[in-house]
XYZ file of C-alpha atoms in Angstrom:
778
model
C 7.965 -17.272 -39.902
C 6.823 -18.531 -36.438
C 5.292 -15.776 -34.274
C 7.990 -16.079 -31.600
C 10.664 -15.181 -34.170
C 9.069 -12.116 -35.689
C 11.536 -9.291 -36.223
C 11.240 -6.559 -33.592
C 9.772 -4.054 -36.098
C 6.907 -6.475 -36.763
C 6.322 -6.929 -33.023
C 6.139 -3.150 -32.547
C 3.825 -2.764 -35.552
C 1.544 -5.316 -33.940
C 1.314 -3.258 -30.746
C 0.837 0.063 -32.526
C -1.808 -1.207 -34.957
C -3.914 -2.867 -32.264
C -6.682 -0.810 -30.602
C -5.684 2.414 -32.407
C -2.529 3.061 -30.426
C -0.475 4.985 -33.013
C -0.579 8.219 -30.989
C 1.056 6.533 -27.978
C 4.410 5.895 -29.661
C 6.538 9.002 -29.012
C 9.901 7.773 -30.349
C 11.549 4.712 -31.875
C 15.296 4.131 -31.603
C 16.959 1.535 -33.839
C 20.135 0.094 -32.338
C 22.142 -1.739 -35.006
C 23.521 -5.241 -34.733
C 27.203 -5.652 -33.808
C 29.699 -8.273 -34.891
C 31.672 -10.150 -32.256
C 35.496 -10.260 -31.914
C 37.246 -13.392 -30.647
C 40.660 -14.001 -29.079
C 42.579 -17.186 -28.277
C 42.166 -18.810 -24.862
C 44.886 -17.705 -22.404
C 47.347 -20.448 -21.500
C 46.394 -19.977 -17.846
C 42.919 -21.424 -18.404
C 42.870 -25.157 -17.702
C 42.118 -27.472 -20.656
C 39.196 -29.015 -18.713
C 37.518 -25.594 -18.593
C 38.114 -24.982 -22.276
C 36.679 -28.401 -23.152
C 33.563 -27.756 -21.053
C 33.114 -24.364 -22.730
C 33.363 -26.039 -26.132
C 30.639 -28.487 -25.098
C 28.483 -25.436 -24.307
C 29.091 -24.051 -27.789
C 31.908 -21.621 -26.867
C 34.803 -22.244 -29.242
C 36.761 -19.096 -28.448
C 36.151 -16.313 -25.912
C 35.462 -12.688 -26.801
C 38.405 -10.299 -26.551
C 37.036 -8.544 -23.457
C 36.696 -11.909 -21.693
C 40.338 -12.710 -22.427
C 41.439 -9.302 -21.139
C 39.600 -9.969 -17.869
C 41.046 -13.490 -17.579
C 44.601 -12.227 -17.936
C 44.101 -9.452 -15.360
C 42.528 -11.912 -12.917
C 45.378 -14.393 -13.341
C 47.820 -11.571 -12.553
C 46.042 -11.027 -9.216
C 44.608 -7.642 -10.164
C 41.288 -6.246 -8.965
C 39.264 -6.065 -12.165
C 35.740 -4.910 -13.031
C 34.096 -6.179 -16.234
C 31.629 -3.444 -17.249
C 30.166 -4.555 -20.558
C 26.626 -4.928 -21.848
C 23.947 -7.413 -20.859
C 24.553 -10.902 -22.333
C 28.189 -10.036 -23.148
C 29.571 -13.078 -21.321
C 30.845 -11.370 -18.181
C 30.353 -14.617 -16.247
C 32.857 -16.551 -18.374
C 35.341 -13.694 -17.975
C 35.625 -14.310 -14.242
C 34.533 -17.977 -14.045
C 37.299 -19.310 -16.314
C 40.212 -18.018 -14.182
C 38.409 -18.752 -10.890
C 37.503 -22.333 -11.814
C 40.971 -22.949 -13.276
C 42.528 -21.915 -9.973
C 40.077 -24.062 -8.000
C 40.713 -27.024 -10.291
C 44.434 -26.757 -9.609
C 43.580 -26.539 -5.917
C 41.849 -29.919 -6.017
C 45.256 -31.473 -6.530
C 46.274 -30.477 -2.992
C 46.328 -33.279 -0.358
C 43.072 -32.103 1.206
C 41.408 -31.487 -2.190
C 40.913 -27.810 -1.365
C 44.155 -25.968 -1.977
C 42.345 -22.915 -3.339
C 38.921 -21.438 -2.598
C 36.753 -18.678 -4.028
C 33.775 -16.691 -2.790
C 30.956 -15.417 -5.023
C 28.645 -12.594 -3.892
C 25.360 -11.700 -5.573
C 22.667 -9.215 -4.519
C 19.919 -11.864 -4.868
C 19.577 -15.558 -4.038
C 18.211 -16.318 -7.497
C 21.319 -14.983 -9.199
C 23.605 -17.026 -6.940
C 21.624 -20.175 -7.759
C 21.891 -19.448 -11.481
C 25.647 -18.883 -11.194
C 26.115 -22.163 -9.354
C 24.498 -23.925 -12.307
C 26.892 -22.176 -14.704
C 29.904 -23.131 -12.576
C 28.906 -26.808 -12.516
C 28.580 -26.749 -16.309
C 32.148 -25.503 -16.713
C 34.071 -27.364 -14.024
C 34.471 -31.052 -13.127
C 32.626 -32.325 -10.048
C 35.758 -32.253 -7.944
C 35.441 -28.459 -7.936
C 32.750 -28.358 -5.279
C 30.426 -25.382 -5.846
C 27.796 -24.824 -3.151
C 25.128 -22.284 -2.239
C 25.261 -20.758 1.229
C 22.248 -18.547 1.877
C 19.166 -18.294 4.062
C 17.581 -21.230 2.236
C 20.516 -23.595 2.888
C 19.447 -26.264 5.448
C 21.500 -26.277 8.661
C 22.837 -29.773 8.011
C 24.319 -28.630 4.683
C 26.035 -25.555 6.091
C 28.713 -27.519 7.929
C 29.525 -29.429 4.732
C 29.896 -26.145 2.828
C 32.296 -24.783 5.465
C 34.481 -27.876 5.461
C 34.493 -29.036 1.855
C 33.161 -26.518 -0.694
C 35.815 -24.758 -2.758
C 33.448 -22.300 -4.498
C 30.896 -20.796 -2.095
C 28.104 -18.743 -3.640
C 26.352 -16.435 -1.224
C 25.205 -12.839 -0.744
C 26.501 -9.856 1.238
C 23.925 -10.446 3.984
C 25.205 -13.958 4.724
C 28.830 -12.810 4.542
C 28.012 -10.095 7.054
C 25.772 -12.043 9.454
C 27.087 -15.606 9.220
C 30.555 -15.982 7.704
C 32.517 -13.062 9.146
C 31.255 -13.322 12.762
C 32.069 -17.059 12.658
C 35.373 -16.708 10.803
C 37.284 -19.211 13.027
C 34.914 -21.927 11.759
C 35.664 -20.771 8.210
C 39.417 -20.556 8.724
C 40.357 -23.405 6.363
C 38.280 -21.780 3.625
C 39.539 -18.237 4.252
C 43.256 -19.030 4.443
C 43.188 -20.375 0.865
C 40.831 -17.730 -0.529
C 42.207 -16.664 -3.924
C 39.275 -14.826 -5.518
C 36.199 -12.881 -4.433
C 33.644 -12.344 -7.199
C 31.250 -9.403 -6.746
C 28.548 -9.812 -9.374
C 26.202 -7.055 -10.607
C 28.188 -4.545 -8.583
C 26.288 -1.569 -10.062
C 23.342 -2.665 -7.885
C 25.352 -1.840 -4.754
C 24.448 1.822 -4.561
C 23.126 4.207 -1.953
C 22.967 2.961 1.623
C 23.026 -0.707 0.626
C 26.152 -0.180 -1.471
C 27.808 1.774 1.336
C 27.178 -1.097 3.764
C 28.474 -3.686 1.303
C 31.660 -1.626 0.834
C 32.330 -1.863 4.568
C 31.520 -5.602 4.627
C 34.148 -6.128 1.923
C 36.685 -4.196 3.995
C 35.891 -6.439 6.958
C 36.401 -9.473 4.707
C 39.786 -8.196 3.537
C 40.830 -7.658 7.164
C 39.801 -11.166 8.278
C 41.523 -12.714 5.243
C 44.681 -10.858 6.184
C 44.465 -12.504 9.624
C 44.657 -15.917 7.899
C 47.421 -14.898 5.515
C 45.198 -14.541 2.412
C 45.041 -11.602 0.018
C 42.340 -12.452 -2.519
C 41.873 -10.678 -5.827
C 38.460 -9.087 -6.350
C 36.683 -9.699 -9.646
C 33.644 -7.495 -10.215
C 30.992 -7.594 -12.935
C 28.706 -4.694 -13.726
C 26.238 -3.427 -16.246
C 27.680 -0.617 -18.303
C 28.240 2.245 -15.866
C 30.121 5.531 -15.761
C 33.666 5.177 -14.369
C 33.393 1.505 -13.313
C 36.965 1.519 -11.977
C 36.057 4.237 -9.472
C 32.927 2.320 -8.460
C 34.960 -0.857 -7.927
C 37.540 1.047 -5.898
C 34.878 2.593 -3.630
C 33.342 -0.834 -3.077
C 36.532 -2.774 -2.378
C 38.959 -0.087 -1.229
C 41.464 -1.392 -3.807
C 42.758 0.093 -7.088
C 40.866 -1.523 -9.954
C 41.299 -2.110 -13.680
C 38.177 -1.709 -15.830
C 37.356 -3.841 -18.881
C 34.822 -1.814 -20.842
C 35.197 -2.542 -24.570
C 32.379 -4.963 -25.347
C 33.436 -7.420 -28.089
C 30.321 -9.643 -27.974
C 27.843 -9.731 -30.861
C 24.470 -8.060 -30.486
C 21.314 -8.444 -32.491
C 19.348 -5.453 -33.678
C 17.222 -3.826 -30.985
C 14.175 -1.658 -31.573
C 13.616 0.548 -28.521
C 10.242 2.294 -28.366
C 9.129 5.090 -26.038
C 5.432 4.870 -25.199
C 3.019 7.247 -23.435
C -0.307 5.841 -22.216
C -3.434 7.792 -23.220
C -5.378 10.266 -21.104
C -8.524 8.803 -19.577
C -11.885 10.421 -19.013
C -11.249 10.339 -15.282
C -9.784 13.087 -13.121
C -7.458 12.826 -10.159
C -6.645 15.110 -7.275
C -7.622 18.742 -7.756
C -9.400 17.785 -10.977
C -6.161 17.039 -12.840
C -6.300 14.892 -15.991
C -5.156 11.308 -15.438
C -3.366 9.003 -17.860
C -3.862 5.264 -17.894
C -1.375 3.772 -15.492
C 1.823 2.252 -16.841
C 0.950 -1.058 -15.179
C -2.460 -1.197 -16.887
C -0.881 -0.326 -20.243
C 1.818 -2.959 -19.696
C -0.869 -5.557 -19.031
C -2.548 -4.760 -22.371
C 0.742 -4.898 -24.290
C 1.789 -8.105 -22.516
C -1.559 -9.642 -23.506
C -1.012 -8.822 -27.182
C 2.584 -10.072 -27.213
C 1.720 -13.345 -25.474
C -1.188 -13.863 -27.874
C 1.303 -13.510 -30.751
C 3.613 -16.095 -29.176
C 6.255 -13.507 -28.262
C 8.220 -14.461 -25.139
C 8.065 -11.338 -22.991
C 9.043 -10.036 -19.576
C 7.284 -6.925 -18.249
C 9.398 -5.147 -15.631
C 7.397 -3.146 -13.093
C 8.351 -0.931 -10.186
C 6.703 -2.702 -7.240
C 5.617 -6.071 -5.946
C 1.987 -4.998 -6.150
C 2.377 -3.923 -9.776
C 3.894 -7.307 -10.700
C 0.832 -9.048 -9.340
C -1.548 -6.592 -11.047
C 0.041 -6.871 -14.501
C 0.062 -10.671 -14.383
C -3.511 -10.809 -13.098
C -4.866 -8.406 -15.739
C -3.036 -10.212 -18.562
C -4.377 -13.561 -17.368
C -7.931 -12.140 -17.320
C -7.503 -10.918 -20.921
C -6.155 -14.206 -22.318
C -7.676 -17.509 -23.291
C -7.278 -20.130 -20.529
C -4.512 -22.094 -22.292
C -2.402 -18.925 -22.606
C -3.391 -17.468 -19.228
C -1.670 -20.443 -17.596
C 1.583 -19.388 -19.281
C 1.660 -15.953 -17.590
C 2.868 -15.386 -14.023
C 4.270 -12.800 -11.615
C 7.789 -12.849 -10.122
C 8.867 -10.698 -7.209
C 10.655 -10.613 -3.895
C 8.714 -11.793 -0.848
C 7.753 -15.157 -2.368
C 8.717 -18.274 -0.498
C 11.888 -20.005 -1.809
C 10.076 -22.919 -3.445
C 7.785 -20.508 -5.320
C 10.758 -18.543 -6.682
C 12.626 -21.646 -7.807
C 9.590 -23.042 -9.655
C 9.059 -19.776 -11.545
C 12.740 -19.593 -12.502
C 12.623 -23.143 -13.880
C 9.453 -22.434 -15.862
C 10.895 -19.267 -17.355
C 14.172 -20.921 -18.314
C 12.401 -23.917 -19.889
C 10.052 -21.737 -21.927
C 6.876 -23.005 -20.278
C 6.143 -19.427 -19.256
C 5.448 -17.144 -22.197
C 4.849 -13.938 -20.261
C 6.173 -12.784 -16.901
C 5.530 -9.643 -14.881
C 8.575 -9.062 -12.686
C 10.088 -6.583 -10.312
C 13.785 -5.764 -10.683
C 14.455 -9.125 -8.968
C 14.758 -10.592 -12.480
C 16.956 -7.771 -13.756
C 20.173 -9.208 -12.444
C 21.902 -11.851 -14.482
C 19.549 -14.845 -14.261
C 19.734 -16.693 -17.571
C 16.454 -16.099 -19.434
C 17.801 -16.717 -22.920
C 15.258 -16.751 -25.711
C 13.209 -13.700 -24.765
C 11.897 -11.675 -27.692
C 10.564 -8.556 -25.961
C 10.846 -6.548 -22.773
C 8.267 -4.098 -21.463
C 9.386 -1.540 -18.877
C 6.374 -0.206 -16.964
C 8.023 2.997 -15.856
C 11.592 4.243 -15.980
C 13.573 1.954 -13.627
C 15.401 4.842 -11.962
C 18.764 4.785 -13.751
C 19.965 4.433 -17.312
C 22.148 1.534 -16.129
C 19.048 -0.371 -14.979
C 17.177 0.641 -18.138
C 19.781 -1.005 -20.357
C 20.130 -3.964 -18.012
C 16.394 -4.670 -18.184
C 16.112 -4.002 -21.920
C 19.058 -6.311 -22.509
C 17.196 -9.293 -21.078
C 15.673 -9.742 -24.552
C 17.727 -10.813 -27.548
C 20.248 -12.658 -25.410
C 21.084 -15.120 -28.183
C 21.986 -12.387 -30.686
C 18.484 -12.388 -32.210
C 16.612 -9.129 -32.712
C 14.707 -7.776 -29.744
C 12.015 -5.249 -28.865
C 12.110 -3.028 -25.781
C 9.266 -0.658 -24.864
C 9.540 1.966 -22.111
C 6.005 2.799 -20.952
C 5.857 6.153 -19.199
C 4.284 6.429 -15.796
C 2.240 9.532 -15.113
C 5.056 11.411 -13.418
C 7.530 14.194 -14.303
C 10.600 12.060 -15.017
C 8.904 9.497 -17.240
C 7.041 12.183 -19.158
C 10.270 14.124 -19.667
C 12.105 11.047 -20.943
C 9.551 9.861 -23.518
C 9.548 13.366 -24.997
C 13.323 13.892 -24.695
C 14.803 10.666 -26.107
C 18.261 12.216 -26.190
C 18.264 12.003 -22.374
C 18.245 8.210 -22.751
C 20.036 7.477 -26.001
C 22.582 10.308 -26.246
C 23.924 10.332 -22.684
C 26.221 7.894 -20.901
C 24.931 5.892 -17.983
C 25.304 7.313 -14.497
C 28.080 6.800 -12.009
C 27.116 4.560 -9.085
C 26.546 6.709 -5.986
C 27.603 5.288 -2.638
C 29.180 6.732 0.489
C 31.006 4.158 2.657
C 32.302 6.984 4.876
C 28.769 7.834 6.067
C 29.178 7.639 9.869
C 25.754 5.990 10.269
C 27.049 3.199 8.033
C 30.642 3.083 9.230
C 30.103 3.092 13.011
C 28.237 -0.241 13.315
C 30.729 -1.903 10.959
C 33.597 -0.794 13.172
C 31.772 -2.484 16.049
C 31.243 -5.626 13.975
C 34.892 -5.629 12.936
C 36.046 -5.256 16.567
C 33.817 -8.177 17.551
C 35.421 -10.306 14.828
C 38.999 -9.340 15.745
C 40.220 -6.524 18.017
C 40.802 -3.372 15.966
C 44.387 -2.135 15.782
C 45.735 1.157 14.469
C 46.896 -0.674 11.347
C 43.307 -1.791 10.702
C 41.700 1.606 11.050
C 43.086 2.975 7.790
C 41.303 0.163 5.921
C 37.903 1.575 6.927
C 38.376 5.092 5.568
C 39.281 8.577 6.787
C 36.397 8.893 9.286
C 37.158 5.700 11.186
C 39.747 7.053 13.622
C 37.466 9.863 14.817
C 34.519 7.502 15.313
C 36.314 5.056 17.617
C 36.386 7.372 20.711
C 32.704 8.174 20.086
C 31.855 4.471 20.142
C 33.889 4.110 23.335
C 31.872 6.893 25.009
C 28.683 5.055 24.015
C 29.962 1.957 25.802
C 30.228 -0.097 22.612
C 34.028 -0.338 22.299
C 36.842 -0.276 24.840
C 40.523 0.428 24.231
C 42.758 -1.837 26.265
C 46.395 -1.572 27.274
C 47.571 -3.263 24.075
C 46.177 -0.288 22.117
C 43.478 -2.339 20.356
C 39.733 -1.667 20.428
C 37.450 -4.441 21.734
C 33.708 -5.037 21.459
C 32.189 -4.815 24.953
C 28.688 -6.267 24.636
C 27.387 -9.821 24.935
C 25.070 -9.533 21.927
C 26.393 -9.999 18.398
C 27.610 -6.723 16.907
C 26.662 -7.813 13.381
C 22.993 -8.032 14.370
C 22.906 -4.255 14.884
C 23.767 -3.593 11.223
C 20.914 -3.405 8.710
C 22.674 -3.817 5.347
C 19.720 -2.926 3.177
C 18.635 0.063 5.234
C 15.212 -1.423 5.831
C 14.869 0.028 9.317
C 14.451 -3.203 11.246
C 13.120 -6.734 11.023
C 10.867 -7.473 8.030
C 7.137 -7.351 8.687
C 5.531 -10.771 8.228
C 2.298 -10.884 6.232
C 0.028 -13.514 7.782
C -3.382 -14.714 6.648
C -5.664 -14.055 9.614
C -7.970 -17.059 9.189
C -5.271 -19.724 8.739
C -2.076 -18.290 10.227
C -0.327 -19.002 6.902
C 2.739 -16.867 6.152
C 2.218 -15.222 2.748
C 5.480 -13.286 2.595
C 7.330 -10.327 4.056
C 7.765 -6.599 3.502
C 10.708 -4.425 4.554
C 10.187 -2.584 7.838
C 10.682 0.873 6.346
C 7.969 0.175 3.756
C 5.421 -1.269 6.201
C 3.780 2.067 7.094
C 3.040 2.793 3.438
C 2.330 -0.686 2.018
C 0.704 -2.858 4.728
C -1.013 -0.269 6.912
C -4.476 -1.113 8.165
C -6.841 -0.968 5.189
C -4.162 -1.474 2.534
C -4.792 -3.740 -0.449
C -2.080 -6.401 -0.670
C -1.598 -8.711 -3.652
C 0.092 -12.126 -3.503
C 0.246 -14.721 -6.297
C -2.628 -13.034 -8.133
C -4.893 -12.961 -5.072
C -6.082 -9.807 -3.323
C -6.001 -9.337 0.441
C -7.053 -6.524 2.751
C -4.816 -5.661 5.696
C -6.978 -5.965 8.808
C -4.279 -4.898 11.266
C -0.649 -3.768 11.223
C 0.972 -4.797 14.505
C 4.194 -2.779 14.644
C 5.216 -4.151 18.031
C 5.335 -7.729 16.737
C 6.179 -6.859 13.085
C 3.083 -8.626 11.730
C 0.416 -7.552 9.239
C -2.779 -9.626 9.468
C -4.617 -9.927 6.161
C -7.750 -11.580 4.842
C -8.749 -12.567 1.323
C -10.818 -9.916 -0.477
C -11.589 -8.676 -3.971
C -11.791 -4.858 -3.804
C -12.289 -2.774 -6.956
C -9.523 -0.397 -5.909
C -5.871 -0.116 -4.914
C -4.539 1.949 -2.023
C -1.856 4.656 -1.800
C -0.517 5.980 1.509
C -0.330 9.692 2.356
C 2.206 11.280 4.718
C 3.286 14.642 6.109
C 6.842 15.818 6.710
C 8.671 18.559 8.617
C 12.392 19.329 8.395
C 15.057 21.118 10.478
C 18.586 22.140 9.462
C 21.173 20.555 11.760
C 24.294 21.896 10.013
C 25.162 23.593 6.720
C 28.344 22.230 5.179
C 28.415 24.074 1.848
C 26.687 27.179 0.538
C 26.958 28.627 -2.974
C 25.527 32.022 -3.868
C 23.143 31.890 -6.824
C 22.629 35.607 -7.294
C 20.521 36.692 -4.334
C 19.508 33.089 -3.730
C 21.613 30.283 -2.273
C 22.228 26.604 -2.932
C 23.097 24.606 0.189
C 24.136 21.147 1.301
C 24.223 19.735 4.823
C 22.596 17.641 7.522
C 18.913 17.785 8.423
C 16.391 16.085 10.699
C 13.172 14.918 9.057
C 10.015 13.945 10.950
C 7.598 11.906 8.804
C 4.198 10.444 9.602
C 1.795 8.410 7.457
C -1.575 10.044 8.104
C -3.943 8.263 5.720
C -4.432 6.518 2.426
C -6.324 6.992 -0.820
C -8.455 4.379 -2.553
C -7.920 4.476 -6.328
C -9.848 2.659 -9.017
C -7.819 -0.126 -10.655
C -6.584 0.694 -14.199
C -7.621 4.375 -14.184
C -6.136 5.765 -10.968
C -9.376 7.660 -10.248
C -9.522 8.666 -6.559
C -12.517 7.053 -4.816
C -11.956 8.281 -1.278
C -9.525 8.887 1.585
C -9.187 7.259 5.010
C -7.247 8.624 7.981
C -4.633 6.573 9.835
C -3.029 6.911 13.260
C 0.549 5.722 12.889
C 3.525 6.939 14.950
C 5.907 9.503 13.436
C 9.375 8.421 12.341
C 12.483 10.603 12.741
C 15.334 10.551 10.241
C 18.683 12.330 10.402
C 20.067 12.558 6.903
C 21.628 14.809 4.239
C 19.848 17.322 2.050
C 20.286 19.873 -0.714
C 18.186 22.999 -0.380
C 17.791 26.338 -2.076
C 16.468 29.705 -0.992
C 15.195 32.808 -2.780
C 14.682 36.345 -1.535
C 11.655 38.645 -1.486
C 13.160 40.704 -4.310
C 13.500 37.585 -6.466
C 9.853 36.758 -5.823
C 8.848 40.265 -6.883
C 10.931 39.990 -10.058
C 9.300 36.611 -10.805
C 5.823 38.084 -10.200
C 5.029 35.612 -7.452
C 2.804 37.226 -4.782
C 3.284 35.762 -1.331
C -0.130 34.083 -1.431
C 0.986 32.153 -4.550
C 4.387 31.181 -3.109
C 3.256 28.001 -1.272
C 1.830 26.523 -4.486
C 4.835 27.551 -6.598
C 7.413 26.166 -4.147
C 5.388 22.998 -3.573
C 5.143 22.349 -7.309
C 8.879 22.996 -7.795
C 9.681 20.607 -4.937
C 7.573 17.794 -6.399
C 9.036 18.159 -9.879
C 12.638 18.402 -8.650
C 12.201 15.154 -6.671
C 10.823 13.565 -9.817
C 13.778 14.653 -11.974
C 16.706 14.005 -9.588
C 16.912 10.291 -10.577
C 17.974 11.482 -14.035
C 21.230 12.764 -12.484
C 21.830 10.474 -9.469
C 21.501 6.704 -9.247
C 18.358 6.755 -7.149
C 14.617 6.284 -7.307
C 12.138 9.019 -6.373
C 11.146 6.787 -3.448
C 14.762 6.958 -2.173
C 14.429 10.712 -1.681
C 11.931 13.126 -0.168
C 11.278 16.827 -0.095
C 9.756 19.695 1.829
C 8.909 23.219 0.677
C 8.324 26.041 3.157
C 7.310 29.648 2.280
C 9.264 30.884 5.317
C 11.480 28.285 6.956
C 12.463 29.035 10.584
C 16.091 27.993 10.041
C 16.745 29.977 6.849
C 14.189 32.775 7.368
C 13.563 32.590 3.598
C 11.390 30.642 1.179
C 13.170 27.270 1.005
C 12.865 24.024 -0.940
C 14.568 20.882 0.462
C 15.319 17.554 -1.215
C 16.747 14.943 1.160
C 18.034 11.358 1.166
C 15.491 8.937 2.605
C 18.133 6.959 4.543
C 19.848 7.588 7.904
C 23.041 9.575 7.444
C 22.419 10.056 3.728
C 23.131 7.983 0.662
C 24.923 10.465 -1.602
C 21.875 11.354 -3.728
C 21.296 14.852 -2.334
C 25.017 15.595 -2.604
C 24.890 14.524 -6.260
C 21.990 16.918 -6.747
C 24.035 19.705 -5.153
C 26.972 18.985 -7.514
C 24.750 18.994 -10.620
C 22.129 21.468 -9.468
C 22.121 23.691 -12.564
C 21.432 20.827 -14.977
C 19.013 19.167 -12.565
C 16.898 22.247 -11.873
C 16.974 23.325 -15.523
C 15.544 19.948 -16.548
C 12.961 20.314 -13.774
C 11.825 23.717 -15.051
C 11.751 22.532 -18.664
C 9.707 19.434 -17.777
C 7.072 21.535 -16.015
C 6.951 24.095 -18.816
C 6.620 21.450 -21.548
C 3.704 19.572 -19.979
C 0.479 20.076 -21.939
C -1.822 20.262 -18.901
C -3.301 23.585 -17.807
C -2.786 23.700 -14.034
C -0.581 20.772 -13.070
C -0.950 16.991 -13.264
C 0.949 13.792 -12.301
C 3.079 14.217 -15.426
C 4.627 17.425 -14.129
C 4.040 18.656 -10.564
C 1.708 16.262 -8.766
C 3.305 13.630 -6.533
C 1.891 10.173 -5.772
C 3.031 10.442 -2.139
C 2.059 14.016 -1.285
C 0.629 14.253 2.229
C -1.314 17.405 1.380
C -3.347 15.876 -1.449
C -1.276 17.845 -4.000
C -2.698 21.109 -2.709
C -1.646 23.851 -3.176
C 0.206 23.540 -6.494
C 0.952 26.398 -8.896
C 2.462 25.083 -12.120
C 3.084 28.462 -13.779
C 4.470 29.876 -10.531
C 6.924 26.972 -10.258
C 8.336 27.763 -13.711
C 8.803 31.439 -12.782
C 10.317 30.541 -9.394
C 12.853 28.126 -10.869
C 13.729 30.598 -13.645
C 14.426 33.283 -11.042
C 16.687 30.918 -9.107
C 18.529 29.637 -12.205
C 19.166 33.190 -13.425
C 21.658 33.520 -10.565
C 23.455 30.204 -11.065
C 27.260 30.645 -11.250
C 28.576 30.838 -14.816
C 30.545 27.582 -14.563
C 27.388 25.764 -13.438
C 24.887 27.376 -15.764
C 25.994 26.245 -19.214
C 22.680 24.439 -19.713
C 20.324 27.021 -18.203
């Protein structure tokens, strides 16, 4: 049997047997194969589309695809929420392309149009290829994104019937220029929203308002398109689709596609001889472990993608695997991440699809839909933040119904450690609901301005934007942004474009350009909100396998100047945070303690960075930084305890700072298990005596202006969340606290003080007072 077609059990045995790794495998889950169920093609699908599908090897569609086709043809808003590689694309492409094909028979050749939205450019490019495979050339499918040359854009506006773009271009280019798109918009029959589970948090909230603006502009041209959404398996997909589009939605959830057997392994890297902050034991990093496993799989001829959590990690894993391999195999391993130039991304996508690449280290940029058929194994270097993303990434292997191996490699943090020792949290629970809040006034207000700039806002329009819209309009008028005229409509008052004031992805401003100091060459970009922590002066930056040192971060001009270097360490930023309560919206008594939800103001400042040895995480030193503080008004969940509760828990006041600090770190680490967020989307502060509550208080807040819904989700599920937090701390085998339980990689105080045992007693005292209807799991 060729190495690339080894059964997944043999691939896992290979990893376990090599280098004495048997103690690192904490659990193996065997997911059985599933037979597929077909249904006849609906009569509404054009024979040309059916013939093209047959040429691609598709004789009959799966039953869930047919269900989606029939709903789409009836003009319903439908969300297809089935597993990875279940053929969601055909479910919406067949009715869309059939409609467009009929539209080509109109006198102008464009009697019907459709719009496709994807969260990434790469996915849109891949979907254009699929559309051209299924439809004749007279259905003109075209990309319209930041890489589209100016001379092509006019052609797309005038002639393309299927425009594939992203929410950013819809927001910044299409909607503000809607008169130039009028011939396209007035015949718009379908809007496809692909990978809609990725629209969560602040980004998802912005996209929801962009879609409402699209519906309003379409109405102006007499169009009422149906929305077709595709999603990874997610909890209550109909509700997610409704929050995104503002329209009632039908969900197609019964997956009828075949699936090969999957072996899913949970893996914990070993402890090293090194120590971290406060002398805590340190495990080998998940990225270093992923590099070793990727090396072994590539050596065995196993086509593998290693998903990592950051751009830097993608570069590190690829670089370390290349160093470990023979030259002829090293050339078949690469990194893939955001921030690359367009031509670099396209070349990597072609090499992966063709099979020239045998191993790839990728950020989540490759998670979404791009066709990478033929993969045998997936490595996940760290829990990706949600169970939906976990299954989406794992499902990239075995996409042709062959068996597949997936390995989740735990990072040295509370959530990952909890999961690899509590497999039921992954395999026995449904995926999360997608959390987004389109009514967030920080999100809604600039979209009302953008909408008014596109077309004056009338009373009939306001309802479209949600229950908070009417109250916000007078506020925007007082700020001099809108003006209500005698006709009763609201008008945009400024000369500048209203859309330019909206930051869809919540990045906090223009991207910071990374420029090589000696040549002036642009290496890539980094989001503005990440610049303080990732490209500060002295940071190590990796690009295409090469290391650079940041010589200067120029915040005024949004430029980081770098020079080539080869340091033996990585860098990790440190920050400090203070928090004030602006308003308390909900309070629940938990015995003598309280659980609260409301608005807060957070002041954060990056004050320095650590240098850590590559592969071990050993701290080599710390350097101070002088960066300006950043202020954030957002939403938070917080809890308080009383002096009597501290006495009952045997926590003297001098031990309280360490106990509260440890509980804060661990609760931040575990919240992503209950809300669709990443620990880097949220922050926390613990105070032995907070001036606003006059009690010991622990805060966990959303790291986005106005909130993203994560803290509110924590408030709604606080008993289960804080119980899991306490249990994760208590179960950790370390003596005094480590990165697997209470230490945080972004703690501004160097993880000092921390009291692991005190945190368990503090959380137990709080949970003892949880209301009966919330405390079933405590």
